[in-house]
XYZ file of C-alpha atoms in Angstrom:
621
model
C -16.081 6.194 -19.216
C -18.583 3.353 -19.779
C -20.580 2.320 -16.699
C -19.238 -0.514 -14.578
C -21.581 -3.295 -13.511
C -21.631 -4.573 -9.941
C -18.513 -6.638 -9.256
C -16.622 -5.626 -12.392
C -12.902 -5.040 -11.961
C -11.834 -1.410 -12.096
C -10.269 -0.839 -14.614
C -12.379 -3.209 -16.684
C -10.875 -6.365 -18.164
C -7.752 -5.921 -16.024
C -6.497 -9.171 -14.512
C -4.735 -7.465 -11.604
C -7.145 -4.574 -11.022
C -6.899 -2.883 -7.635
C -10.541 -1.779 -7.344
C -13.981 -3.277 -7.906
C -17.264 -1.707 -8.940
C -19.819 -1.081 -6.181
C -22.127 1.184 -8.192
C -24.918 1.784 -5.650
C -25.116 2.676 -1.980
C -26.943 -0.577 -1.285
C -24.161 -2.536 -2.997
C -21.647 -1.076 -0.542
C -23.855 -2.081 2.385
C -24.298 -5.545 0.864
C -20.545 -5.882 0.485
C -19.943 -4.980 4.133
C -22.659 -7.381 5.308
C -21.470 -10.186 3.038
C -24.776 -10.445 1.202
C -24.768 -13.069 -1.564
C -26.230 -10.796 -4.237
C -23.082 -8.708 -3.964
C -20.388 -11.190 -2.981
C -21.176 -13.647 -5.757
C -20.754 -10.911 -8.358
C -17.308 -9.765 -7.284
C -14.641 -10.520 -9.861
C -12.001 -8.988 -7.614
C -11.560 -6.468 -4.803
C -9.023 -4.267 -3.075
C -6.095 -6.687 -2.631
C -5.559 -6.410 1.140
C -9.273 -6.925 1.816
C -10.218 -9.320 -0.965
C -7.825 -12.152 -1.691
C -7.353 -12.239 -5.445
C -8.842 -15.204 -7.313
C -5.421 -16.306 -8.556
C -4.134 -16.437 -4.972
C -7.232 -18.334 -3.849
C -6.769 -20.892 -6.635
C -3.092 -21.415 -5.812
C -3.842 -21.784 -2.100
C -6.558 -24.342 -2.866
C -4.142 -26.412 -4.968
C -1.522 -26.342 -2.207
C -4.108 -27.454 0.334
C -5.380 -30.240 -1.939
C -1.861 -31.550 -2.472
C -0.930 -31.232 1.178
C -4.003 -32.846 2.738
C -3.878 -35.778 0.329
C -0.912 -36.994 2.348
C -2.501 -36.187 5.723
C -5.847 -38.019 5.574
C -7.739 -34.763 6.133
C -10.690 -33.234 4.334
C -9.842 -30.308 2.066
C -12.988 -28.479 3.176
C -11.659 -28.328 6.742
C -8.348 -26.733 5.764
C -7.341 -23.419 4.260
C -4.103 -21.636 3.450
C -2.688 -18.122 3.357
C 0.238 -17.436 1.023
C 3.324 -15.363 1.788
C 6.563 -14.767 -0.126
C 9.079 -16.046 2.470
C 9.319 -18.416 5.459
C 10.150 -15.500 7.769
C 6.944 -13.689 6.889
C 4.913 -16.893 7.203
C 6.406 -17.355 10.658
C 5.282 -13.851 11.675
C 1.759 -14.710 10.541
C 1.815 -17.932 12.569
C 2.958 -16.026 15.655
C 0.107 -13.551 15.153
C -2.467 -16.344 14.852
C -1.150 -18.157 17.914
C -1.368 -15.011 20.003
C -5.101 -14.713 19.267
C -6.693 -17.952 18.062
C -8.131 -20.823 20.148
C -5.786 -23.629 21.186
C -7.300 -26.177 18.785
C -6.500 -23.852 15.873
C -2.989 -23.082 17.079
C -2.087 -26.751 17.463
C -2.960 -27.509 13.841
C -0.989 -24.884 11.930
C 1.686 -25.914 9.465
C 3.924 -24.006 7.094
C 4.772 -25.439 3.686
C 7.687 -23.721 1.967
C 7.687 -24.114 -1.800
C 11.075 -23.703 -3.427
C 12.601 -24.378 -6.820
C 13.557 -27.977 -7.507
C 17.148 -27.282 -8.464
C 17.571 -30.760 -9.953
C 15.480 -29.555 -12.896
C 17.379 -27.477 -15.488
C 14.257 -25.398 -16.117
C 14.047 -24.531 -12.420
C 17.719 -23.588 -12.309
C 17.102 -21.094 -15.106
C 14.568 -19.353 -12.848
C 16.913 -18.994 -9.887
C 17.450 -15.208 -10.231
C 13.717 -14.644 -9.728
C 13.636 -16.541 -6.407
C 9.961 -17.439 -6.914
C 9.344 -18.875 -3.452
C 6.009 -19.291 -1.672
C 5.356 -20.076 1.986
C 1.858 -21.351 2.730
C 0.416 -21.124 6.226
C -1.951 -24.095 6.336
C -4.559 -24.095 9.094
C -8.088 -25.132 10.059
C -10.821 -22.962 8.576
C -11.384 -21.430 12.020
C -7.918 -19.927 11.812
C -8.596 -18.026 8.602
C -10.096 -14.873 10.212
C -6.936 -14.441 12.282
C -4.637 -15.018 9.307
C -6.740 -12.580 7.280
C -6.196 -9.923 9.950
C -2.448 -10.338 9.584
C -2.724 -10.256 5.788
C -4.811 -7.067 5.847
C -2.932 -5.139 8.524
C 0.630 -6.010 7.516
C 0.402 -6.051 3.724
C 2.859 -8.966 3.849
C 0.854 -11.290 1.586
C 1.857 -12.384 -1.900
C 0.879 -10.235 -4.858
C -1.467 -11.665 -7.459
C 1.250 -11.557 -10.126
C 3.656 -13.525 -7.932
C 0.932 -16.065 -7.179
C 0.006 -16.404 -10.852
C 3.622 -17.020 -11.865
C 4.424 -19.399 -9.003
C 1.200 -21.336 -9.481
C 2.352 -22.191 -12.987
C 5.664 -23.448 -11.625
C 3.822 -25.483 -9.006
C 1.613 -27.137 -11.616
C 4.672 -27.989 -13.686
C 6.469 -29.551 -10.726
C 9.200 -26.913 -10.670
C 8.130 -25.503 -7.290
C 8.025 -28.156 -4.564
C 7.911 -28.361 -0.761
C 11.405 -27.983 0.681
C 10.814 -31.036 2.873
C 10.579 -33.202 -0.250
C 13.906 -31.898 -1.495
C 15.820 -31.690 1.754
C 17.222 -35.206 1.724
C 17.380 -35.596 -2.026
C 20.578 -35.878 -3.968
C 20.034 -32.362 -5.282
C 20.766 -30.961 -1.835
C 24.309 -30.375 -3.016
C 23.108 -28.120 -5.821
C 23.367 -24.381 -5.418
C 20.263 -23.202 -3.504
C 18.151 -20.197 -4.354
C 19.613 -17.341 -2.397
C 16.230 -16.095 -1.306
C 14.924 -12.551 -1.357
C 17.577 -9.895 -1.920
C 18.368 -7.554 0.936
C 18.464 -3.806 0.631
C 22.258 -3.637 0.656
C 23.431 -2.961 -2.893
C 24.295 0.479 -4.282
C 21.652 1.292 -6.903
C 22.396 2.178 -10.508
C 20.477 3.074 -13.618
C 23.109 1.491 -15.862
C 21.422 -1.141 -18.002
C 21.127 -2.366 -21.517
C 18.267 -3.890 -23.405
C 14.987 -3.130 -25.082
C 12.474 -0.800 -23.372
C 9.604 -3.027 -24.466
C 10.636 -5.944 -22.282
C 9.835 -6.631 -18.646
C 11.759 -7.667 -15.443
C 15.283 -6.920 -14.278
C 18.312 -7.165 -12.025
C 21.641 -5.387 -11.503
C 23.892 -5.268 -14.552
C 27.199 -4.546 -12.753
C 27.750 -8.178 -11.784
C 30.113 -10.972 -12.607
C 29.979 -12.345 -16.152
C 28.593 -15.659 -14.915
C 25.696 -13.994 -13.157
C 24.895 -11.839 -16.187
C 24.821 -14.976 -18.306
C 22.390 -16.535 -15.813
C 20.091 -13.517 -16.075
C 20.127 -13.712 -19.866
C 19.431 -17.436 -19.703
C 16.491 -16.820 -17.367
C 15.039 -14.147 -19.641
C 15.228 -16.461 -22.672
C 13.693 -19.304 -20.686
C 10.798 -17.152 -19.464
C 9.976 -16.124 -23.005
C 10.259 -19.589 -24.501
C 8.675 -21.554 -21.674
C 5.953 -19.186 -20.432
C 5.376 -16.884 -23.387
C 6.628 -13.913 -21.383
C 9.109 -11.376 -22.695
C 10.705 -10.611 -19.321
C 14.157 -9.098 -19.354
C 15.561 -9.384 -15.846
C 18.184 -6.748 -16.549
C 15.464 -4.093 -16.164
C 14.373 -4.926 -12.611
C 17.141 -3.151 -10.771
C 17.201 -0.002 -12.956
C 13.398 0.166 -12.676
C 13.662 0.126 -8.885
C 16.308 2.820 -9.132
C 14.071 4.976 -11.334
C 11.151 4.594 -8.921
C 13.312 5.570 -5.953
C 14.663 8.638 -7.709
C 11.161 9.731 -8.649
C 10.140 9.364 -5.007
C 13.113 11.538 -4.046
C 12.067 14.126 -6.602
C 15.422 13.748 -8.344
C 14.050 12.103 -11.497
C 11.063 13.925 -12.970
C 11.337 13.185 -16.685
C 8.536 11.161 -18.213
C 10.726 9.766 -20.967
C 13.621 8.432 -18.895
C 15.198 5.523 -20.747
C 16.100 2.499 -18.646
C 18.170 1.023 -21.430
C 21.686 2.386 -21.591
C 21.354 5.644 -19.634
C 24.191 6.488 -17.263
C 23.678 6.635 -13.526
C 22.510 9.931 -12.150
C 25.357 11.584 -10.314
C 25.351 12.327 -6.601
C 25.110 16.005 -7.557
C 21.920 15.324 -9.496
C 20.519 13.275 -6.611
C 21.251 16.112 -4.176
C 19.018 18.351 -6.278
C 15.631 17.009 -5.261
C 12.233 18.287 -4.218
C 12.756 16.934 -0.709
C 15.206 19.727 0.062
C 17.692 17.372 1.743
C 21.034 17.488 -0.028
C 22.455 14.327 1.582
C 19.465 12.155 0.651
C 20.680 9.100 -1.232
C 18.929 6.510 -3.312
C 19.696 3.812 -0.754
C 17.647 5.771 1.825
C 14.509 4.888 -0.132
C 12.880 1.471 0.170
C 10.189 -0.238 -1.877
C 7.493 -2.548 -0.545
C 4.683 -4.668 -2.017
C 2.077 -2.135 -0.834
C 1.779 1.071 1.158
C 0.532 -0.591 4.330
C 3.562 -2.869 4.250
C 5.760 0.239 4.333
C 3.908 1.451 7.439
C 4.071 -2.008 9.014
C 7.832 -2.226 8.570
C 8.398 1.379 9.652
C 6.669 0.506 12.919
C 8.482 -2.813 13.144
C 11.856 -1.126 12.650
C 11.227 1.602 15.233
C 9.837 -0.922 17.712
C 12.962 -3.034 17.282
C 15.558 -0.277 17.625
C 13.784 1.512 20.482
C 12.843 -1.502 22.626
C 15.884 -2.915 24.438
C 15.610 -6.615 25.421
C 13.626 -7.050 28.611
C 12.222 -3.514 28.619
C 8.583 -2.463 28.458
C 7.780 -1.192 24.945
C 6.798 2.427 24.551
C 3.398 3.264 23.116
C 3.095 4.915 19.755
C 0.859 7.900 19.047
C -1.653 7.900 16.203
C -2.276 11.593 15.579
C -5.351 12.402 13.530
C -8.116 10.176 12.182
C -6.192 7.508 10.287
C -6.588 5.053 7.509
C -8.068 2.048 9.282
C -5.093 -0.325 9.313
C -2.499 2.165 10.531
C -4.144 2.314 13.934
C -4.587 -1.477 13.939
C -0.837 -1.944 13.384
C 0.030 0.329 16.289
C -2.470 -1.415 18.567
C -1.943 -5.053 17.597
C 1.805 -5.210 17.016
C 2.845 -3.478 20.212
C 1.780 -4.973 23.574
C 1.698 -1.463 25.035
C -0.826 -0.338 22.439
C -1.246 3.194 21.135
C -2.430 6.621 22.211
C -5.053 7.773 19.712
C -5.830 11.420 18.962
C -8.691 11.122 16.500
C -9.179 14.832 15.835
C -5.529 15.684 15.273
C -6.321 19.168 16.577
C -4.369 21.873 18.363
C -5.978 20.823 21.652
C -4.894 17.227 20.986
C -1.347 18.445 20.486
C -1.599 20.467 23.697
C -2.680 17.326 25.538
C 0.236 15.367 24.097
C 2.651 18.081 25.184
C 1.208 18.013 28.713
C 1.729 14.258 28.870
C 5.303 14.616 27.656
C 6.033 17.342 30.178
C 4.730 15.070 32.949
C 7.253 12.386 31.982
C 5.348 10.117 29.580
C 7.442 8.862 26.672
C 6.475 7.430 23.298
C 7.980 5.249 20.619
C 6.814 7.265 17.622
C 4.071 9.517 16.345
C 2.316 8.356 13.171
C 0.211 10.760 11.133
C -1.149 11.281 7.631
C -0.699 14.457 5.655
C -3.455 15.214 4.910
C -5.623 12.728 6.807
C -8.084 10.300 5.247
C -10.954 11.087 4.789
C -11.272 14.540 6.414
C -8.118 15.967 4.771
C -7.080 17.551 8.075
C -3.398 18.505 8.241
C -1.453 18.116 11.487
C 0.953 20.810 12.633
C 4.198 19.153 11.536
C 6.356 22.072 12.678
C 5.193 21.762 16.273
C 5.241 17.950 16.161
C 8.881 18.054 15.059
C 9.751 20.420 17.900
C 8.167 18.072 20.432
C 9.850 15.046 18.880
C 13.269 16.663 19.121
C 12.704 17.754 22.705
C 11.186 14.513 24.010
C 12.913 12.023 21.728
C 10.239 10.195 19.784
C 10.230 9.368 16.086
C 7.871 10.911 13.554
C 6.399 8.861 10.698
C 4.383 10.769 8.095
C 2.198 9.129 5.458
C 2.235 11.450 2.438
C 0.016 9.301 0.188
C -2.747 11.870 -0.160
C -0.635 15.027 -0.199
C 1.963 13.466 -2.527
C 5.538 14.646 -2.764
C 4.723 16.637 -5.903
C 2.589 18.957 -3.768
C 4.155 18.947 -0.303
C 7.540 18.370 1.312
C 7.100 16.615 4.651
C 10.450 14.800 4.903
C 12.081 17.779 6.606
C 9.813 17.182 9.620
C 9.858 13.375 9.669
C 12.227 10.566 10.549
C 10.441 8.272 8.091
C 8.061 9.196 5.282
C 5.830 6.438 3.913
C 3.530 6.352 0.921
C 1.219 4.047 -0.990
C 2.588 3.984 -4.533
C -0.550 2.059 -5.515
C -2.402 5.368 -5.610
C -1.609 8.407 -7.767
C 2.079 7.518 -8.201
C 0.888 4.557 -10.291
C -2.503 5.921 -11.282
C -3.402 2.979 -13.506
C -5.007 0.980 -10.673
C -3.354 -2.250 -11.812
C -0.400 -2.723 -9.463
C 0.355 -2.394 -5.754
C 3.419 -0.794 -4.204
C 4.696 1.164 -1.239
C 7.646 3.354 -0.407
C 9.533 4.554 2.662
C 12.221 7.203 3.002
C 14.643 7.363 5.909
C 15.639 10.942 6.647
C 19.456 10.875 6.681
C 19.433 13.647 9.308
C 17.290 11.679 11.750
C 18.756 10.701 15.112
C 17.504 7.168 14.378
C 18.993 6.939 10.896
C 21.991 4.707 11.671
C 19.938 2.311 13.781
C 17.250 2.119 11.104
C 19.807 1.365 8.408
C 21.300 -1.380 10.555
C 17.852 -2.901 11.093
C 17.177 -2.906 7.351
C 20.458 -4.597 6.500
C 19.884 -7.330 9.057
C 16.145 -7.953 9.020
C 14.308 -6.499 6.025
C 13.531 -8.775 3.074
C 12.886 -7.307 -0.342
C 9.663 -9.020 -1.426
C 8.539 -6.634 -4.164
C 7.818 -8.997 -7.058
C 9.759 -8.045 -10.243
C 6.725 -7.906 -12.542
C 5.030 -5.513 -10.122
C 8.168 -3.369 -10.092
C 8.122 -3.080 -13.864
C 4.456 -2.103 -14.001
C 5.004 0.501 -11.274
C 7.986 2.037 -13.057
C 6.123 2.267 -16.336
C 2.979 3.718 -14.761
C 4.848 6.386 -12.779
C 6.787 7.999 -15.615
C 4.256 10.819 -16.066
C 3.421 11.139 -12.372
C 4.260 14.852 -12.040
C 2.259 15.888 -15.100
C -0.740 13.895 -13.875
C -0.607 15.558 -10.463
C -0.893 19.010 -12.042
C -4.017 17.963 -13.943
C -5.572 16.286 -10.901
C -4.939 19.359 -8.732
C -6.729 21.594 -11.235
C -9.672 19.214 -11.639
C -10.097 18.868 -7.877
C -10.320 22.618 -7.405
C -12.910 22.823 -10.189
C -15.066 20.172 -8.487
C -14.701 21.984 -5.164
C -16.085 25.122 -6.768
C -19.164 23.146 -7.824
C -19.663 21.698 -4.350
C -18.516 24.463 -2.036
C -21.528 26.772 -2.061
C -24.197 24.308 -3.166
C -27.241 24.348 -0.846
C -27.235 20.547 -0.479
C -23.637 20.462 0.775
C -23.321 20.416 4.547
C -19.522 20.159 4.746
C -16.760 20.130 2.149
C -13.380 18.713 3.157
C -10.358 19.812 1.121
C -6.957 21.064 2.314
C -7.498 24.465 0.687
C -10.728 25.058 2.599
C -10.140 23.224 5.890
C -9.348 25.041 9.131
C -5.902 23.382 9.060
C -4.942 25.074 5.775
C -2.045 26.949 7.431
C -0.420 23.614 8.300
C -0.683 22.561 4.664
C 0.742 25.834 3.428
C 3.744 25.396 5.757
C 4.955 22.437 3.663
C 3.373 23.143 0.278
C 5.856 23.277 -2.589
C 5.891 26.477 -4.704
C 4.563 24.600 -7.743
C 2.316 22.303 -5.704
C -1.439 22.191 -5.432
C -3.879 20.830 -2.871
C -4.223 17.275 -4.095
C -6.836 15.141 -5.768
C -8.930 13.912 -2.821
C -12.178 15.560 -1.741
C -14.723 14.499 0.853
C -18.237 15.852 1.077
C -21.182 15.446 3.459
C -24.608 16.325 2.097
C -27.587 17.497 4.131
C -28.910 14.007 4.791
C -28.554 10.316 4.032
C -31.306 10.399 1.426
C -29.447 13.038 -0.560
C -26.142 11.191 -0.134
C -27.622 7.962 -1.483
C -29.247 9.733 -4.448
C -26.033 11.584 -5.275
C -23.875 8.467 -5.050
C -26.211 6.295 -7.097
C -26.441 9.001 -9.789
C -22.792 10.064 -10.074
C -21.408 8.998 -13.462
C -17.924 8.009 -12.340
C -16.293 4.727 -11.441
C -17.413 3.752 -7.957
C -15.371 1.506 -5.675
C -12.564 1.313 -3.105
C -9.088 2.862 -3.488
C -8.015 6.360 -4.506
C -5.431 8.118 -6.655
C -6.626 6.599 -9.915
C -6.227 8.290 -13.296
C -10.012 8.244 -13.535
C -12.377 9.767 -10.996
C -13.391 7.214 -8.357
C -16.191 7.829 -5.866
C -16.847 5.930 -2.650
C -19.035 6.068 0.478
C -15.713 5.717 2.252
C -16.847 5.547 5.879
C -19.270 2.716 5.123
C -16.475 0.701 3.515
C -13.727 1.438 6.021
C -15.662 1.623 9.299
C -18.947 -0.225 8.827
C -18.582 -2.122 12.101
C -17.596 1.024 14.017
C -19.688 3.856 12.558
C -20.613 5.283 15.973
C -16.945 5.275 16.969
C -15.968 7.126 13.798
C -18.624 9.767 14.359
C -17.053 10.579 17.757
C -14.224 12.102 15.744
C -16.400 14.047 13.337
C -16.370 11.414 10.596
C -19.940 11.320 9.266
C -21.197 7.860 8.282
C -22.719 9.277 5.094
C -19.524 10.972 3.918
C -18.722 10.563 0.219
C -15.075 10.548 -0.846
C -14.064 11.624 -4.337
C -10.699 10.724 -5.841
C -10.345 13.086 -8.767
C -8.980 11.846 -12.093
C -7.670 13.159 -15.391
C -10.941 13.614 -17.264
C -11.689 16.902 -18.970
C -12.511 19.621 -16.453
C -15.764 20.639 -18.136
C -16.822 16.999 -18.318
C -16.287 16.560 -14.572
C -18.159 19.758 -13.763
C -21.136 18.465 -15.739
C -20.968 15.031 -14.080
C -21.090 16.516 -10.584
C -23.710 19.088 -11.492
C -26.009 16.351 -12.810
C -25.570 14.213 -9.671
C -26.356 17.184 -7.432
C -29.490 17.854 -9.477
C -30.673 14.265 -8.881
C -30.027 14.705 -5.146
C -31.984 17.981 -5.196
C -34.932 16.272 -6.840
C -34.836 13.609 -4.135
C -35.027 16.366 -1.523
C -38.098 17.852 -3.173
C -39.927 14.521 -3.427
C -39.745 12.607 -0.132
């Protein structure tokens, strides 16, 4: 792999890349401190932390248009973009609960919708390309950014790119401009589809084209889809067949269930998988159905809505909300969701140890009650595995929900659904692998005591905001997911063998070698491995810096890429709270390695060379 320069997108020359090159230790520090020499070089960044340039440009155009009618200076105003008015309203509520009064009194929401008086706009109706802009003073941006980052509710870069073009062409306009117009009698865009329709893989069309919808619809609606597809190709130079969107979602869901494992599954013309085929899945739950699996714009959005759903169904009106439990050292925003979107806060067990579980049991025995326990399996970045068997026993006895994030373990290696009420995952990572699209998934366990209430919540309150182009990229990328996992597992173990007994290595973190290995083995699939994520702490900071600067891999945020990606993870995720992280055994100089598909011998040589550079640094202070 050719070297990436500072600020290059990873992968290179990828318009919607999910990572960005931070090739030196000092570059990571500069990024966290906002130093110009780093920030001015960034072409992109991880989407929930760095707002994509296409989204920034669209927001700036909305602000410029909006303030021109308000006698305000553009420099004083900013905007954050969301896919629906409901989501924009949640962001506004979040800002108003935290920002100063002068910020809160100057927030507006502009909802951009299709101008249905225009025939071109009517042809786009099946896409529902809406945008809701939260417009606010610049002082409100840090609060809006918190909501964007924690919730994952923001628009994707592909949605923004597409809708910006419509906005420039006058096809997407503020609803206030259209409300009293003569076109108000025209059929309105129905808005985001709800998760209510039985899924199907039945579809026709060419596998080369992109974008889709359900094919078992009335003739008039099918004609509209075909019209939209032709219009997209002729008007925007895109070959986007909407008939593929729904079967692509179906294929993704069945892969998540472990019921569809073929890499060459054809979306065009294949019959629906039978219920019998769906019951044969790697999750080991015969009554699991496709409609128990939900797709989201990113993994954190799946966690956000899992918490939102449980909070809703378990908090009767007028009652005091129950706390949630964050068990184990988490990915940064999971804990923030539990703390900031529940007035009762969260109980945090940062070690995720047996003694932590003993303490939780003591609290439960004394009468304390909790909304839900959230954990990762394994945890990020220490790869510690909680005791899911015991957690499930406590949950059943004391009536709290269990939400397990399987992103790192992956469902090709472990089966955690049997112990969870909800399983969530970031599909952005190894499920996609190509590092060019975001996505998230959630599975409701049909045997959960909360299942019926969760399904009711979804039908009434959950909007499907996963942009069709993103769906298509995710489906395409994930076709060879299982085969890639096998290669990644083998490569990770080879790298561990290089690191494990090296004199410069202080601690190696990997599920196979951690003290919590028995908990991993309890849910490991017969054909599964130990995953593609490794963390390592070297003897000192000097050695860590030398190793990181010398390692000949891509270097930047994210994980689960088809190429090996290295990161000083704790610096990036916890730079403002390094002392706090170290209380839980998370060393500030930890290096995280997401293992890719390169040749095994090649990777062994890459890591051997980097360790040699670190050794030389040790010998020459």
